[in-house]
Tab-separated table of C-alpha atoms and ligand atoms in Angstrom:
chain	number	residue	atom	x	y	z
A	1429	MET	CA	-35.886	-88.929	47.410
A	1430	ILE	CA	-38.978	-90.863	48.492
A	1431	SER	CA	-42.659	-89.565	47.379
A	1432	GLU	CA	-43.607	-89.228	51.022
A	1433	VAL	CA	-40.792	-86.618	51.911
A	1434	LYS	CA	-40.699	-84.010	48.571
A	1435	THR	CA	-37.454	-81.614	48.401
A	1436	ASP	CA	-37.364	-78.016	46.461
A	1437	LEU	CA	-34.203	-75.828	46.296
A	1438	SER	CA	-34.986	-72.347	45.418
A	1439	ALA	CA	-33.458	-69.143	46.501
A	1440	GLY	CA	-31.008	-71.052	48.693
A	1441	VAL	CA	-33.780	-72.682	50.301
A	1442	LEU	CA	-33.855	-76.162	50.660
A	1443	THR	CA	-37.670	-76.989	51.812
A	1444	VAL	CA	-38.524	-80.482	52.798
A	1445	THR	CA	-42.180	-81.453	52.842
A	1446	LEU	CA	-43.534	-84.104	54.795
A	1447	SER	CA	-46.028	-85.751	52.869
A	1448	ARG	CA	-47.913	-88.877	54.027
A	1449	PRO	CA	-51.512	-87.138	54.374
A	1450	ALA	CA	-53.519	-90.443	54.956
A	1451	LYS	CA	-51.378	-91.269	57.899
A	1452	LYS	CA	-51.516	-88.252	59.223
A	1453	ASN	CA	-47.785	-87.981	58.312
A	1454	ALA	CA	-46.571	-90.580	60.336
A	1455	LEU	CA	-43.066	-90.788	60.200
A	1456	THR	CA	-41.264	-93.883	58.560
A	1457	ASN	CA	-38.071	-95.197	58.761
A	1458	ALA	CA	-38.016	-94.230	55.230
A	1459	MET	CA	-39.219	-90.853	55.205
A	1460	TYR	CA	-36.154	-90.295	58.691
A	1461	ALA	CA	-33.818	-91.339	56.214
A	1462	ALA	CA	-35.087	-88.823	53.653
A	1463	LEU	CA	-34.799	-86.044	56.273
A	1464	ALA	CA	-31.574	-87.182	57.463
A	1465	ASP	CA	-30.448	-86.843	53.914
A	1466	ALA	CA	-31.970	-83.706	53.441
A	1467	ILE	CA	-29.756	-82.025	56.433
A	1468	GLN	CA	-26.711	-83.739	55.027
A	1469	ARG	CA	-27.288	-82.032	51.837
A	1470	ALA	CA	-27.653	-79.041	53.555
A	1471	ASP	CA	-24.412	-79.286	55.016
A	1472	THR	CA	-22.591	-80.040	52.124
A	1473	ASP	CA	-24.387	-78.192	49.019
A	1474	GLN	CA	-23.078	-74.917	48.511
A	1475	ASP	CA	-26.571	-73.935	47.002
A	1476	VAL	CA	-28.418	-74.718	50.697
A	1477	ARG	CA	-28.300	-71.504	52.600
A	1478	VAL	CA	-31.631	-72.609	54.655
A	1479	LEU	CA	-33.147	-75.441	55.583
A	1480	LEU	CA	-37.429	-75.178	55.509
A	1481	ILE	CA	-39.388	-78.301	57.203
A	1482	GLN	CA	-42.673	-78.035	56.150
A	1483	ALA	CA	-46.156	-80.751	55.662
A	1484	ASP	CA	-48.655	-81.148	53.255
A	1485	GLY	CA	-51.740	-82.103	54.818
A	1486	GLU	CA	-54.234	-80.853	57.580
A	1487	ILE	CA	-51.845	-81.709	60.680
A	1488	PHE	CA	-47.894	-81.443	60.637
A	1489	THR	CA	-46.968	-84.930	61.346
A	1490	SER	CA	-48.640	-87.391	64.122
A	1491	GLY	CA	-45.402	-88.477	65.116
A	1492	ASN	CA	-43.130	-91.845	64.744
A	1493	ASP	CA	-44.945	-94.768	62.731
A	1494	ILE	CA	-46.423	-96.594	65.603
A	1495	SER	CA	-46.763	-100.025	63.392
A	1496	GLU	CA	-42.675	-99.654	63.268
A	1497	PHE	CA	-42.533	-99.188	66.843
A	1498	ALA	CA	-44.330	-102.499	67.240
A	1499	ALA	CA	-42.424	-104.247	64.857
A	1500	GLN	CA	-38.946	-102.737	66.743
A	1501	SER	CA	-40.672	-104.046	69.993
A	1502	ALA	CA	-41.008	-107.245	68.809
A	1503	GLY	CA	-37.733	-107.674	67.355
A	1504	ALA	CA	-38.794	-108.061	63.977
A	1505	ASP	CA	-37.613	-104.913	62.353
A	1506	ALA	CA	-33.974	-105.881	61.260
A	1507	GLU	CA	-33.582	-103.009	58.980
A	1508	GLU	CA	-31.357	-100.011	59.476
A	1509	ARG	CA	-32.983	-97.263	61.815
A	1510	HIS	CA	-32.769	-94.024	60.209
A	1511	VAL	CA	-33.909	-91.878	62.892
A	1512	MET	CA	-30.831	-91.315	64.844
A	1513	ARG	CA	-29.126	-90.321	61.781
A	1514	PHE	CA	-31.924	-87.304	61.486
A	1515	LEU	CA	-31.617	-86.903	64.944
A	1516	ARG	CA	-28.071	-85.780	65.263
A	1517	GLY	CA	-28.189	-84.327	61.998
A	1518	LEU	CA	-30.817	-81.911	63.807
A	1519	ALA	CA	-28.627	-81.431	66.132
A	1520	SER	CA	-25.414	-80.889	64.668
A	1521	THR	CA	-25.955	-78.795	61.533
A	1522	SER	CA	-25.031	-75.012	61.910
A	1523	VAL	CA	-27.403	-74.363	58.695
A	1524	PRO	CA	-30.301	-72.446	59.968
A	1525	ILE	CA	-33.625	-74.212	60.419
A	1526	ILE	CA	-37.151	-72.869	59.879
A	1527	ALA	CA	-39.875	-75.050	60.487
A	1528	ALA	CA	-43.812	-74.333	59.854
A	1529	VAL	CA	-46.463	-76.034	61.499
A	1530	GLN	CA	-50.062	-76.694	60.989
A	1531	GLY	CA	-52.680	-78.612	62.972
A	1532	LYS	CA	-51.096	-81.320	65.676
A	1533	ALA	CA	-47.484	-81.567	65.960
A	1534	VAL	CA	-46.868	-84.960	67.884
A	1535	GLY	CA	-43.867	-86.703	69.460
A	1536	VAL	CA	-40.993	-86.101	67.436
A	1537	GLY	CA	-43.081	-83.835	65.570
A	1538	THR	CA	-42.755	-81.426	68.837
A	1539	THR	CA	-39.326	-82.035	70.020
A	1540	MET	CA	-37.682	-81.428	66.579
A	1541	LEU	CA	-38.949	-78.186	66.694
A	1542	LEU	CA	-36.554	-77.400	69.593
A	1543	HIS	CA	-33.593	-77.951	66.887
A	1544	CYS	CA	-35.107	-75.293	64.816
A	1545	ASP	CA	-34.284	-71.950	64.627
A	1546	TYR	CA	-37.486	-70.294	63.650
A	1547	VAL	CA	-40.639	-71.779	64.272
A	1548	LEU	CA	-43.602	-70.291	62.563
A	1549	LEU	CA	-47.429	-71.998	64.086
A	1550	GLY	CA	-50.635	-71.845	62.259
A	1551	ASP	CA	-53.070	-70.661	64.477
A	1552	ASP	CA	-54.642	-74.154	64.419
A	1553	ALA	CA	-51.431	-75.588	65.812
A	1554	GLU	CA	-50.841	-78.140	68.898
A	1555	LEU	CA	-47.808	-79.293	70.292
A	1556	MET	CA	-47.947	-82.837	72.061
A	1557	THR	CA	-45.296	-84.614	73.469
A	1558	PRO	CA	-47.408	-88.038	74.585
A	1559	PHE	CA	-44.406	-90.192	74.996
A	1560	VAL	CA	-45.960	-91.453	78.292
A	1561	ASN	CA	-48.812	-92.676	76.934
A	1562	LEU	CA	-46.871	-94.986	74.600
A	1563	ALA	CA	-44.974	-96.208	77.797
A	1564	LEU	CA	-42.013	-94.477	75.902
A	1565	ILE	CA	-39.984	-91.501	77.288
A	1566	PRO	CA	-39.007	-87.983	75.494
A	1567	GLU	CA	-36.163	-88.572	72.851
A	1568	ALA	CA	-34.234	-85.904	70.472
A	1569	ALA	CA	-32.775	-84.498	73.674
A	1570	SER	CA	-36.295	-83.122	74.592
A	1571	SER	CA	-35.621	-84.018	78.301
A	1572	TYR	CA	-32.923	-81.706	78.348
A	1573	LEU	CA	-33.943	-79.137	75.963
A	1574	LEU	CA	-37.666	-78.551	76.545
A	1575	PRO	CA	-37.003	-77.602	80.102
A	1576	GLN	CA	-34.447	-75.179	79.469
A	1577	ARG	CA	-36.835	-73.492	76.847
A	1578	ILE	CA	-39.927	-73.363	78.890
A	1579	GLY	CA	-39.239	-74.111	82.257
A	1580	TYR	CA	-39.502	-77.334	84.666
A	1581	SER	CA	-43.056	-77.211	85.228
A	1582	ARG	CA	-44.184	-76.503	82.014
A	1583	ALA	CA	-41.907	-79.203	80.342
A	1584	PHE	CA	-42.806	-82.106	83.266
A	1585	GLU	CA	-46.639	-81.174	82.595
A	1586	MET	CA	-46.203	-81.587	78.799
A	1587	PHE	CA	-44.611	-84.750	79.037
A	1588	SER	CA	-46.522	-86.409	81.913
A	1589	LEU	CA	-49.989	-85.725	80.687
A	1590	GLY	CA	-49.247	-85.609	76.945
A	1591	GLU	CA	-51.798	-82.973	76.188
A	1592	PRO	CA	-52.095	-80.585	73.310
A	1593	VAL	CA	-50.720	-76.899	74.016
A	1594	SER	CA	-52.118	-74.645	71.939
A	1595	ALA	CA	-50.167	-72.205	69.499
A	1596	GLU	CA	-50.817	-69.431	71.261
A	1597	SER	CA	-49.136	-71.092	74.550
A	1598	ALA	CA	-46.148	-72.478	72.510
A	1599	PHE	CA	-45.536	-68.678	71.390
A	1600	ALA	CA	-45.624	-67.779	74.918
A	1601	TRP	CA	-43.274	-70.033	76.544
A	1602	GLY	CA	-40.505	-69.203	73.273
A	1603	ILE	CA	-41.228	-72.502	71.680
A	1604	ALA	CA	-42.186	-70.540	68.702
A	1605	ASN	CA	-41.471	-67.145	67.201
A	1606	LYS	CA	-44.448	-66.513	65.269
A	1607	VAL	CA	-48.128	-67.591	64.701
A	1608	VAL	CA	-49.956	-66.652	61.829
A	1609	PRO	CA	-53.339	-67.650	60.159
A	1610	ALA	CA	-53.201	-71.064	58.562
A	1611	ALA	CA	-53.915	-70.095	55.227
A	1612	ASP	CA	-50.604	-68.021	55.277
A	1613	LEU	CA	-48.063	-70.304	56.633
A	1614	HIS	CA	-46.487	-71.573	53.736
A	1615	VAL	CA	-46.193	-68.339	52.093
A	1616	GLU	CA	-45.106	-66.564	55.610
A	1617	ALA	CA	-42.424	-69.337	56.165
A	1618	LYS	CA	-40.981	-69.421	52.316
A	1619	GLN	CA	-40.628	-65.468	53.210
A	1620	MET	CA	-38.792	-65.680	55.959
A	1621	ALA	CA	-36.629	-68.397	54.667
A	1622	VAL	CA	-35.902	-66.460	51.548
A	1623	LYS	CA	-34.605	-63.672	54.114
A	1624	ILE	CA	-32.679	-65.304	56.044
A	1625	ALA	CA	-31.367	-66.926	53.149
A	1626	ALA	CA	-29.939	-63.701	51.932
A	1627	LYS	CA	-27.921	-62.707	55.181
A	1628	PRO	CA	-24.086	-63.964	55.430
A	1629	LEU	CA	-24.134	-67.159	56.113
A	1630	GLY	CA	-20.440	-67.729	57.111
A	1631	SER	CA	-21.631	-65.115	59.934
A	1632	LEU	CA	-25.007	-67.081	60.970
A	1633	THR	CA	-23.331	-70.783	60.696
A	1634	ALA	CA	-20.478	-69.287	63.454
A	1635	MET	CA	-23.341	-67.870	65.205
A	1636	LYS	CA	-25.668	-70.300	65.396
A	1637	ARG	CA	-22.609	-72.819	66.414
A	1638	LEU	CA	-22.213	-70.518	69.636
A	1639	MET	CA	-25.732	-70.479	70.499
A	1640	ARG	CA	-26.440	-74.025	70.550
A	1641	ASP	CA	-24.247	-76.550	72.619
A	1642	SER	CA	-24.525	-79.631	70.061
A	1643	GLU	CA	-22.203	-81.577	72.205
A	1644	ARG	CA	-24.230	-81.427	75.200
A	1645	THR	CA	-27.607	-81.906	72.881
A	1646	LEU	CA	-25.910	-85.056	71.322
A	1647	ALA	CA	-24.643	-86.528	74.677
A	1648	GLN	CA	-28.184	-86.479	75.553
A	1649	ILE	CA	-29.518	-88.171	72.606
A	1650	ASP	CA	-27.708	-91.058	73.550
A	1651	LEU	CA	-28.355	-91.041	77.648
A	1652	GLU	CA	-32.417	-91.198	76.178
A	1653	THR	CA	-31.544	-93.412	73.183
A	1654	GLY	CA	-30.313	-96.036	75.926
A	1655	VAL	CA	-33.501	-95.627	78.013
A	1656	PHE	CA	-35.804	-95.205	75.041
A	1657	GLU	CA	-34.534	-98.739	73.703
A	1658	LYS	CA	-35.067	-100.589	76.915
A	1659	ARG	CA	-38.687	-98.755	77.239
A	1660	LEU	CA	-39.866	-100.237	73.683
A	1661	GLN	CA	-39.078	-103.690	74.611
A	1662	SER	CA	-41.327	-103.030	77.161
A	1663	ALA	CA	-44.806	-104.939	78.386
A	1664	GLU	CA	-46.207	-101.432	79.270
A	1665	ALA	CA	-45.341	-100.221	75.577
A	1666	ARG	CA	-46.332	-103.666	73.851
A	1667	GLU	CA	-49.657	-102.882	75.640
A	1668	ALA	CA	-50.004	-99.721	73.977
A	1669	PHE	CA	-48.602	-100.371	70.482
A	1670	ALA	CA	-51.024	-103.322	70.516
A	1671	ALA	CA	-53.837	-100.719	71.881
A	1672	PHE	CA	-53.147	-98.265	69.134
A	1673	ALA	CA	-53.502	-100.982	66.518
A	1674	GLN	CA	-56.947	-102.333	67.726
A	1675	LYS	CA	-57.991	-98.728	68.388
A	1676	ARG	CA	-59.133	-99.162	72.129
A	1677	GLN	CA	-57.554	-97.615	74.879
A	1678	PRO	CA	-54.671	-99.412	76.562
A	1679	ASP	CA	-55.090	-101.177	79.822
A	1680	PHE	CA	-51.827	-100.842	82.461
A	1681	SER	CA	-53.537	-101.912	85.189
A	1682	ARG	CA	-51.908	-105.773	85.319
A	1683	ILE	CA	-48.442	-104.529	84.190
A	1684	ARG	CA	-46.102	-103.945	87.212
B	2044	LIG	N1	-48.643	-94.028	63.323
B	2044	LIG	C1	-48.897	-94.999	62.689
B	2044	LIG	N2	-50.084	-94.680	62.423
B	2044	LIG	C2	-50.570	-93.635	62.345
B	2044	LIG	C3	-50.118	-92.875	63.268
B	2044	LIG	C4	-48.938	-93.022	63.798
B	2044	LIG	N3	-48.234	-92.346	64.728
B	2044	LIG	N4	-51.107	-91.511	63.520
B	2044	LIG	C5	-52.017	-91.861	62.456
B	2044	LIG	N5	-51.697	-93.070	62.162
B	2044	LIG	C6	-53.071	-93.724	61.219
B	2044	LIG	C7	-54.100	-94.231	61.609
B	2044	LIG	O1	-54.110	-95.335	62.437
B	2044	LIG	C8	-55.406	-93.784	60.721
B	2044	LIG	O2	-55.122	-95.437	59.886
B	2044	LIG	P1	-56.224	-95.879	59.146
B	2044	LIG	O3	-56.660	-94.912	58.555
B	2044	LIG	O4	-55.322	-97.085	58.397
B	2044	LIG	O5	-57.309	-96.503	60.035
B	2044	LIG	C9	-54.801	-92.605	59.932
B	2044	LIG	O6	-53.455	-92.382	60.382
B	2044	LIG	C10	-55.599	-91.539	60.332
B	2044	LIG	O7	-55.500	-91.524	61.364
B	2044	LIG	P2	-56.985	-91.036	62.426
B	2044	LIG	O8	-56.264	-91.539	64.430
B	2044	LIG	O9	-58.005	-91.946	62.208
B	2044	LIG	O10	-56.534	-89.377	62.573
B	2044	LIG	P3	-57.462	-88.575	63.535
B	2044	LIG	O11	-57.617	-87.131	63.236
B	2044	LIG	O12	-58.666	-88.841	64.337
B	2044	LIG	O13	-56.164	-88.494	64.856
B	2044	LIG	C11	-54.386	-88.183	65.716
B	2044	LIG	C12	-54.913	-87.601	64.230
B	2044	LIG	C13	-52.852	-87.692	64.987
B	2044	LIG	C14	-54.597	-87.304	66.657
B	2044	LIG	C15	-54.148	-89.851	66.069
B	2044	LIG	O14	-53.761	-90.348	64.549
B	2044	LIG	C16	-53.310	-89.726	67.074
B	2044	LIG	O15	-53.049	-89.888	68.133
B	2044	LIG	N6	-51.851	-90.788	66.440
B	2044	LIG	C17	-50.985	-91.471	67.222
B	2044	LIG	C18	-49.966	-90.365	67.922
B	2044	LIG	C19	-48.539	-91.028	68.541
B	2044	LIG	O16	-49.383	-91.376	69.839
B	2044	LIG	N7	-47.839	-90.763	67.586
B	2044	LIG	C20	-46.701	-91.147	68.799
B	2044	LIG	C21	-45.942	-90.218	69.591
B	2044	LIG	S1	-44.356	-90.252	70.281
């Protein structure tokens, strides 16, 4: 396990902590690999009854590492991509997943929450899905799951504007179970994880399989992936990645 994703198993709870604070926990290929491995472990290790995803630092995650998007876009990146293994694992595991989110949860930081079964938000949490600002499209089956969860109008607004949604709104819209003071977030999340871990796991996993349509969700991930790959190669996306690296606003005005 790499140091930017820490894991700890206690009381049946496998806690996975994103820890790359200098880059606002931006997710790299190596971090996706570690996350995918943790889900695989939750599926196969008899001692894991609940998976808890949390993060160190002031924000949950700034989403996919944009320099890796840029490398993929330029075709320079021949590495095996682990993001799909992570997303497919998230969408298909029947082990209960709890998430604890402080500060901003950008891009996949928000879309992964739609696969979590109990979401706690710190009162400073802000959910953002600004794929459009990078000339990309929503992923992790969120193009299906978000409108289903919060209604088309709110989902369209989140995707098309990419603006932050407060913890209060996310709770009111049904993305989260509870909002707690940010200082108490990790303690409360662990308490809830331990509580759920004490329940009969066979019953929980059977219930989760009935509640979630993983086949439909996986099909949406496949659909999105084809479009996402094309968007990554677009002139618009290349301009957005260059602008981020150069710390300037993108200029899409001359790209048709
Ligand atoms: N990918 C790569 N690097 C990232 C990153 C990302 N998604 N998010 C932040 N970073 C890096 C910054 O480039 C900066 O690096 P530097 O110190 O070497 O210059 C460092 O992390 C700190 O980020 P900074 O922007 O200075 O922090 P902030 O507190 O002012 O803003 C965010 C935090 C999350 C609002 C801002 O970093 C941001 O918008 N990031 C991009 C989010 C995004 O579009 N993600 C993809 C979604 S699909």
